[in-house]
mmCIF file of C-alpha atoms and ligand atoms in Angstrom:
data_model
loop_
_atom_site.group_PDB
_atom_site.id
_atom_site.type_symbol
_atom_site.label_atom_id
_atom_site.label_comp_id
_atom_site.label_asym_id
_atom_site.label_seq_id
_atom_site.Cartn_x
_atom_site.Cartn_y
_atom_site.Cartn_z
ATOM 1 C CA UNK X 10 -6.431 31.074 -8.242
ATOM 2 C CA UNK X 11 -7.181 33.532 -5.067
ATOM 3 C CA UNK X 12 -4.683 32.573 -2.101
ATOM 4 C CA UNK X 13 -2.246 30.095 -0.664
ATOM 5 C CA UNK X 14 -1.851 29.340 3.092
ATOM 6 C CA UNK X 15 0.541 27.554 4.311
ATOM 7 C CA UNK X 16 0.609 25.891 7.604
ATOM 8 C CA UNK X 17 2.926 24.411 10.387
ATOM 9 C CA UNK X 18 1.105 20.741 10.065
ATOM 10 C CA UNK X 19 -1.767 18.953 8.942
ATOM 11 C CA UNK X 20 -3.692 20.299 11.968
ATOM 12 C CA UNK X 21 -2.905 24.441 11.402
ATOM 13 C CA UNK X 22 -4.306 22.854 8.354
ATOM 14 C CA UNK X 23 -7.749 21.096 9.199
ATOM 15 C CA UNK X 24 -8.578 23.882 11.446
ATOM 16 C CA UNK X 25 -8.012 26.350 9.275
ATOM 17 C CA UNK X 26 -9.753 24.748 7.053
ATOM 18 C CA UNK X 27 -12.669 24.001 9.707
ATOM 19 C CA UNK X 28 -13.340 27.412 10.591
ATOM 20 C CA UNK X 29 -13.415 29.438 7.226
ATOM 21 C CA UNK X 30 -15.531 26.732 6.101
ATOM 22 C CA UNK X 31 -18.502 26.912 8.759
ATOM 23 C CA UNK X 32 -17.475 30.907 8.028
ATOM 24 C CA UNK X 33 -18.447 30.430 4.396
ATOM 25 C CA UNK X 34 -21.404 27.965 5.502
ATOM 26 C CA UNK X 35 -22.735 30.752 7.660
ATOM 27 C CA UNK X 36 -22.586 33.370 5.037
ATOM 28 C CA UNK X 37 -24.128 31.028 2.451
ATOM 29 C CA UNK X 38 -27.052 30.867 4.771
ATOM 30 C CA UNK X 39 -27.570 33.864 5.443
ATOM 31 C CA UNK X 40 -28.214 35.139 2.030
ATOM 32 C CA UNK X 41 -29.518 32.265 0.444
ATOM 33 C CA UNK X 42 -31.063 30.642 3.555
ATOM 34 C CA UNK X 43 -29.619 27.855 2.417
ATOM 35 C CA UNK X 44 -25.994 26.084 1.471
ATOM 36 C CA UNK X 45 -24.483 23.490 -0.641
ATOM 37 C CA UNK X 46 -21.065 22.202 0.199
ATOM 38 C CA UNK X 47 -19.618 19.619 -1.799
ATOM 39 C CA UNK X 48 -17.407 17.519 0.544
ATOM 40 C CA UNK X 49 -13.881 15.847 -0.459
ATOM 41 C CA UNK X 50 -12.781 11.942 -0.385
ATOM 42 C CA UNK X 51 -9.399 11.275 0.034
ATOM 43 C CA UNK X 52 -7.191 11.461 3.727
ATOM 44 C CA UNK X 53 -6.342 14.905 3.484
ATOM 45 C CA UNK X 54 -9.598 16.311 4.614
ATOM 46 C CA UNK X 55 -10.474 13.913 7.240
ATOM 47 C CA UNK X 56 -8.745 15.502 10.024
ATOM 48 C CA UNK X 57 -10.821 18.712 9.208
ATOM 49 C CA UNK X 58 -13.906 16.812 9.188
ATOM 50 C CA UNK X 59 -12.886 15.871 12.780
ATOM 51 C CA UNK X 60 -12.651 19.324 14.086
ATOM 52 C CA UNK X 61 -16.121 20.010 12.863
ATOM 53 C CA UNK X 62 -17.724 17.470 14.406
ATOM 54 C CA UNK X 63 -15.382 17.978 17.563
ATOM 55 C CA UNK X 64 -15.618 22.100 17.551
ATOM 56 C CA UNK X 65 -18.431 23.280 15.543
ATOM 57 C CA UNK X 66 -21.369 21.098 15.300
ATOM 58 C CA UNK X 67 -23.989 23.761 17.296
ATOM 59 C CA UNK X 68 -22.065 26.665 14.999
ATOM 60 C CA UNK X 69 -24.465 25.780 11.885
ATOM 61 C CA UNK X 70 -28.505 25.008 11.288
ATOM 62 C CA UNK X 71 -27.398 21.726 9.241
ATOM 63 C CA UNK X 72 -31.003 21.353 8.492
ATOM 64 C CA UNK X 73 -30.474 24.162 6.287
ATOM 65 C CA UNK X 74 -27.076 22.271 4.374
ATOM 66 C CA UNK X 75 -27.077 20.289 1.370
ATOM 67 C CA UNK X 76 -23.908 18.287 1.703
ATOM 68 C CA UNK X 77 -22.505 15.939 -1.401
ATOM 69 C CA UNK X 78 -19.305 14.380 -2.673
ATOM 70 C CA UNK X 79 -17.272 15.318 -4.672
ATOM 71 C CA UNK X 80 -16.168 11.621 -6.432
ATOM 72 C CA UNK X 81 -17.107 7.956 -5.276
ATOM 73 C CA UNK X 82 -15.122 5.129 -5.734
ATOM 74 C CA UNK X 83 -17.881 2.264 -7.094
ATOM 75 C CA UNK X 84 -17.398 0.310 -3.960
ATOM 76 C CA UNK X 85 -20.114 -1.018 -1.054
ATOM 77 C CA UNK X 86 -21.128 1.929 1.482
ATOM 78 C CA UNK X 87 -19.280 0.212 3.722
ATOM 79 C CA UNK X 88 -16.262 -0.149 2.281
ATOM 80 C CA UNK X 89 -12.975 1.065 3.607
ATOM 81 C CA UNK X 90 -12.878 1.959 -0.455
ATOM 82 C CA UNK X 91 -15.513 4.456 -0.094
ATOM 83 C CA UNK X 92 -14.789 7.961 0.522
ATOM 84 C CA UNK X 93 -18.337 8.335 1.943
ATOM 85 C CA UNK X 94 -18.213 5.983 4.314
ATOM 86 C CA UNK X 95 -14.849 7.738 6.323
ATOM 87 C CA UNK X 96 -16.724 11.126 6.208
ATOM 88 C CA UNK X 97 -19.530 10.021 7.758
ATOM 89 C CA UNK X 98 -17.889 7.621 10.492
ATOM 90 C CA UNK X 99 -15.727 11.168 11.063
ATOM 91 C CA UNK X 100 -18.305 13.824 10.820
ATOM 92 C CA UNK X 101 -21.878 12.533 8.748
ATOM 93 C CA UNK X 102 -23.387 10.795 11.271
ATOM 94 C CA UNK X 103 -23.375 13.516 13.713
ATOM 95 C CA UNK X 104 -25.022 15.708 11.783
ATOM 96 C CA UNK X 105 -28.158 14.073 10.767
ATOM 97 C CA UNK X 106 -29.900 16.532 10.085
ATOM 98 C CA UNK X 107 -28.237 17.721 6.861
ATOM 99 C CA UNK X 108 -29.430 17.213 3.508
ATOM 100 C CA UNK X 109 -27.243 14.036 2.301
ATOM 101 C CA UNK X 110 -26.552 13.156 -1.222
ATOM 102 C CA UNK X 111 -24.361 10.388 -2.255
ATOM 103 C CA UNK X 112 -23.925 8.313 -5.076
ATOM 104 C CA UNK X 113 -25.519 5.059 -5.310
ATOM 105 C CA UNK X 114 -21.307 3.308 -5.138
ATOM 106 C CA UNK X 115 -23.240 -0.121 -5.409
ATOM 107 C CA UNK X 116 -24.391 0.665 -8.888
ATOM 108 C CA UNK X 117 -22.490 0.451 -11.814
ATOM 109 C CA UNK X 118 -19.845 3.703 -12.845
ATOM 110 C CA UNK X 119 -22.523 4.825 -15.650
ATOM 111 C CA UNK X 120 -26.087 4.032 -13.799
ATOM 112 C CA UNK X 121 -24.107 5.751 -10.878
ATOM 113 C CA UNK X 122 -23.097 8.825 -12.782
ATOM 114 C CA UNK X 123 -26.615 9.529 -14.514
ATOM 115 C CA UNK X 124 -28.305 9.364 -10.495
ATOM 116 C CA UNK X 125 -26.239 11.751 -9.605
ATOM 117 C CA UNK X 126 -26.377 14.157 -12.322
ATOM 118 C CA UNK X 127 -30.125 13.991 -11.947
ATOM 119 C CA UNK X 128 -30.166 14.568 -8.251
ATOM 120 C CA UNK X 129 -27.471 17.652 -8.703
ATOM 121 C CA UNK X 130 -30.068 18.813 -11.139
ATOM 122 C CA UNK X 131 -32.686 19.616 -8.617
ATOM 123 C CA UNK X 132 -30.144 21.599 -6.292
ATOM 124 C CA UNK X 133 -30.355 25.520 -6.254
ATOM 125 C CA UNK X 134 -28.857 27.173 -9.258
ATOM 126 C CA UNK X 135 -26.986 30.056 -9.894
ATOM 127 C CA UNK X 136 -27.416 32.867 -12.689
ATOM 128 C CA UNK X 137 -25.751 30.491 -15.616
ATOM 129 C CA UNK X 138 -28.283 27.527 -14.485
ATOM 130 C CA UNK X 139 -25.195 25.436 -12.702
ATOM 131 C CA UNK X 140 -25.755 23.900 -9.661
ATOM 132 C CA UNK X 141 -24.811 26.226 -6.958
ATOM 133 C CA UNK X 142 -21.927 24.747 -4.637
ATOM 134 C CA UNK X 143 -21.200 27.743 -1.882
ATOM 135 C CA UNK X 144 -18.566 25.348 0.101
ATOM 136 C CA UNK X 145 -16.403 23.566 -2.726
ATOM 137 C CA UNK X 146 -13.534 21.339 -0.957
ATOM 138 C CA UNK X 147 -10.756 19.409 -2.873
ATOM 139 C CA UNK X 148 -7.992 17.456 -2.327
ATOM 140 C CA UNK X 149 -4.963 16.712 -4.829
ATOM 141 C CA UNK X 150 -3.132 13.685 -5.816
ATOM 142 C CA UNK X 151 0.714 13.951 -6.258
ATOM 143 C CA UNK X 152 -0.062 13.099 -10.105
ATOM 144 C CA UNK X 153 -2.221 16.751 -9.831
ATOM 145 C CA UNK X 154 -5.094 14.872 -10.177
ATOM 146 C CA UNK X 155 -8.654 16.223 -7.880
ATOM 147 C CA UNK X 156 -12.400 14.930 -7.681
ATOM 148 C CA UNK X 157 -11.881 11.087 -10.187
ATOM 149 C CA UNK X 158 -10.331 13.558 -13.042
ATOM 150 C CA UNK X 159 -6.179 12.314 -13.885
ATOM 151 C CA UNK X 160 -3.996 13.710 -15.929
ATOM 152 C CA UNK X 161 -3.984 12.203 -19.475
ATOM 153 C CA UNK X 162 -6.888 10.117 -18.827
ATOM 154 C CA UNK X 163 -9.366 9.507 -21.213
ATOM 155 C CA UNK X 164 -11.645 10.468 -18.332
ATOM 156 C CA UNK X 165 -10.580 13.575 -18.237
ATOM 157 C CA UNK X 166 -11.857 15.634 -22.151
ATOM 158 C CA UNK X 167 -14.271 18.728 -21.738
ATOM 159 C CA UNK X 168 -17.660 17.227 -21.251
ATOM 160 C CA UNK X 169 -20.973 19.416 -20.222
ATOM 161 C CA UNK X 170 -22.279 16.719 -18.380
ATOM 162 C CA UNK X 171 -21.707 17.290 -14.355
ATOM 163 C CA UNK X 172 -21.107 13.854 -13.258
ATOM 164 C CA UNK X 173 -19.097 11.513 -15.155
ATOM 165 C CA UNK X 174 -18.187 7.804 -14.801
ATOM 166 C CA UNK X 175 -14.364 6.710 -14.610
ATOM 167 C CA UNK X 176 -12.554 3.375 -15.593
ATOM 168 C CA UNK X 177 -9.062 2.403 -15.319
ATOM 169 C CA UNK X 178 -8.218 4.881 -12.727
ATOM 170 C CA UNK X 179 -4.580 5.061 -11.912
ATOM 171 C CA UNK X 180 -4.757 5.015 -8.171
ATOM 172 C CA UNK X 181 -6.977 2.532 -6.732
ATOM 173 C CA UNK X 182 -10.413 1.563 -7.297
ATOM 174 C CA UNK X 183 -10.184 1.750 -10.509
ATOM 175 C CA UNK X 184 -13.952 2.621 -11.238
ATOM 176 C CA UNK X 185 -15.597 5.596 -9.772
ATOM 177 C CA UNK X 186 -17.949 8.701 -10.266
ATOM 178 C CA UNK X 187 -16.525 11.917 -10.580
ATOM 179 C CA UNK X 188 -18.039 15.786 -10.820
ATOM 180 C CA UNK X 189 -16.782 17.461 -13.712
ATOM 181 C CA UNK X 190 -14.870 20.914 -13.960
ATOM 182 C CA UNK X 191 -17.674 21.534 -15.957
ATOM 183 C CA UNK X 192 -20.083 21.240 -12.641
ATOM 184 C CA UNK X 193 -17.208 23.494 -11.020
ATOM 185 C CA UNK X 194 -18.398 26.544 -12.708
ATOM 186 C CA UNK X 195 -21.102 26.477 -9.913
ATOM 187 C CA UNK X 196 -18.550 27.008 -7.329
ATOM 188 C CA UNK X 197 -19.114 30.197 -5.358
ATOM 189 C CA UNK X 198 -16.143 29.205 -2.677
ATOM 190 C CA UNK X 199 -13.362 26.426 -3.353
ATOM 191 C CA UNK X 200 -10.588 25.147 -0.869
ATOM 192 C CA UNK X 201 -8.048 23.200 -2.409
ATOM 193 C CA UNK X 202 -6.465 20.960 0.962
ATOM 194 C CA UNK X 203 -2.795 19.546 -0.269
ATOM 195 C CA UNK X 204 -1.185 17.936 2.632
ATOM 196 C CA UNK X 205 2.411 15.883 2.782
ATOM 197 C CA UNK X 206 5.882 16.139 0.775
ATOM 198 C CA UNK X 207 4.674 14.304 -1.671
ATOM 199 C CA UNK X 208 1.942 16.925 -3.310
ATOM 200 C CA UNK X 209 5.180 19.077 -3.199
ATOM 201 C CA UNK X 210 5.957 19.072 -6.540
ATOM 202 C CA UNK X 211 2.705 18.837 -8.118
ATOM 203 C CA UNK X 212 1.520 21.721 -6.343
ATOM 204 C CA UNK X 213 4.576 23.827 -7.797
ATOM 205 C CA UNK X 214 4.225 22.544 -11.049
ATOM 206 C CA UNK X 215 0.445 23.681 -10.722
ATOM 207 C CA UNK X 216 0.786 27.377 -9.898
ATOM 208 C CA UNK X 217 2.074 28.383 -13.373
ATOM 209 C CA UNK X 218 -0.950 30.319 -15.205
ATOM 210 C CA UNK X 219 -1.066 28.086 -18.445
ATOM 211 C CA UNK X 220 -0.284 24.281 -16.603
ATOM 212 C CA UNK X 221 -3.366 21.545 -17.548
ATOM 213 C CA UNK X 222 -3.005 19.872 -14.462
ATOM 214 C CA UNK X 223 -6.873 18.723 -13.631
ATOM 215 C CA UNK X 224 -5.999 20.710 -9.792
ATOM 216 C CA UNK X 225 -4.643 23.089 -11.352
ATOM 217 C CA UNK X 226 -7.335 24.048 -14.295
ATOM 218 C CA UNK X 227 -9.877 23.344 -11.286
ATOM 219 C CA UNK X 228 -8.467 25.957 -8.815
ATOM 220 C CA UNK X 229 -8.312 28.710 -12.131
ATOM 221 C CA UNK X 230 -11.539 27.944 -12.899
ATOM 222 C CA UNK X 231 -13.093 28.363 -9.310
ATOM 223 C CA UNK X 232 -10.512 31.260 -8.179
ATOM 224 C CA UNK X 233 -9.509 28.248 -5.244
ATOM 225 C CA UNK X 234 -7.732 28.915 -2.273
ATOM 226 C CA UNK X 235 -5.128 26.932 -1.344
ATOM 227 C CA UNK X 236 -4.498 25.665 2.176
ATOM 228 C CA UNK X 237 -1.284 23.445 2.312
ATOM 229 C CA UNK X 238 1.521 22.927 5.169
ATOM 230 C CA UNK X 239 5.011 22.872 5.102
ATOM 231 C CA UNK X 240 5.819 20.403 3.594
ATOM 232 C CA UNK X 241 3.526 20.664 0.814
ATOM 233 C CA UNK X 242 4.977 23.632 0.317
ATOM 234 C CA UNK X 243 8.716 22.958 -0.121
ATOM 235 C CA UNK X 244 8.705 23.846 -3.893
ATOM 236 C CA UNK X 245 6.676 27.126 -3.350
HETATM 237 C C1 6PG K 307 -9.839 9.773 -4.290
HETATM 238 C C2 6PG K 307 -9.981 11.170 -4.045
HETATM 239 C C3 6PG K 307 -9.065 12.092 -4.517
HETATM 240 C C4 6PG K 307 -7.754 12.508 -3.402
HETATM 241 C C5 6PG K 307 -6.640 12.840 -3.768
HETATM 242 C C6 6PG K 307 -5.551 13.433 -2.419
HETATM 243 O O1 6PG K 307 -11.443 9.645 -4.303
HETATM 244 O O2 6PG K 307 -9.342 9.149 -4.058
HETATM 245 O O3 6PG K 307 -11.172 12.268 -3.972
HETATM 246 O O4 6PG K 307 -9.158 13.014 -5.314
HETATM 247 O O5 6PG K 307 -8.450 13.441 -3.462
HETATM 248 O O6 6PG K 307 -6.056 11.522 -4.187
HETATM 249 O O7 6PG K 307 -5.765 11.761 -1.647
HETATM 250 P P1 6PG K 307 -5.102 12.151 -0.573
HETATM 251 O O8 6PG K 307 -5.834 13.426 0.536
HETATM 252 O O9 6PG K 307 -6.094 10.907 0.550
HETATM 253 O O10 6PG K 307 -3.367 12.229 -0.461
#
């Protein structure tokens, strides 16, 4: 793990995540002429999306940014279950110049996963031939899941797929598509956003070097920076 930054409030965490992300996207555009950002689902990132929408729309040439989402629920686009819907309402609708790729979440999980995998394979690659993700945001569940990779779930097994379908998710809704740990090998900079007392136990456990929670494996694999609030840091 690269660093753990503890913030006094969710707003301070969001402010920092937004600023660090804009800096990272700008640097990637400078270096590659383009940037790919994997946004996160769940509620924690939403405050940071709103900080970007409020303060940074003019700081980036968004036409040079491709945005994908790390995981999505199988739900209609306008369903409250849709991660993309929430990110769109808060931020994405303000940056129509960006190249947006979302899973076809109205289809079944297998079809949506296959389609999304083929989309990711069109992105610029790293020297190891993975889609290059210049910036990855990850959330973390209270059970230590990230994306839609859940501990002790049959879907969380080694794979050389970039995207897999998930059924019987312990966090509703049941059916999802998710990036895999394999896909995260293309991550250049990864930020884990975790806030609230409910995350404190899993966050503590995930720091041990041999912990096998999905978030722990993702953090080690990507050398992620943790951006957490004081409540989530309570057990550190
Ligand atoms: C999802 C999310 C999920 C989320 C964590 C944290 O589809 O549910 O991608 O992995 O990031 O569950 O969610 P909160 O930020 O709402 O606590």
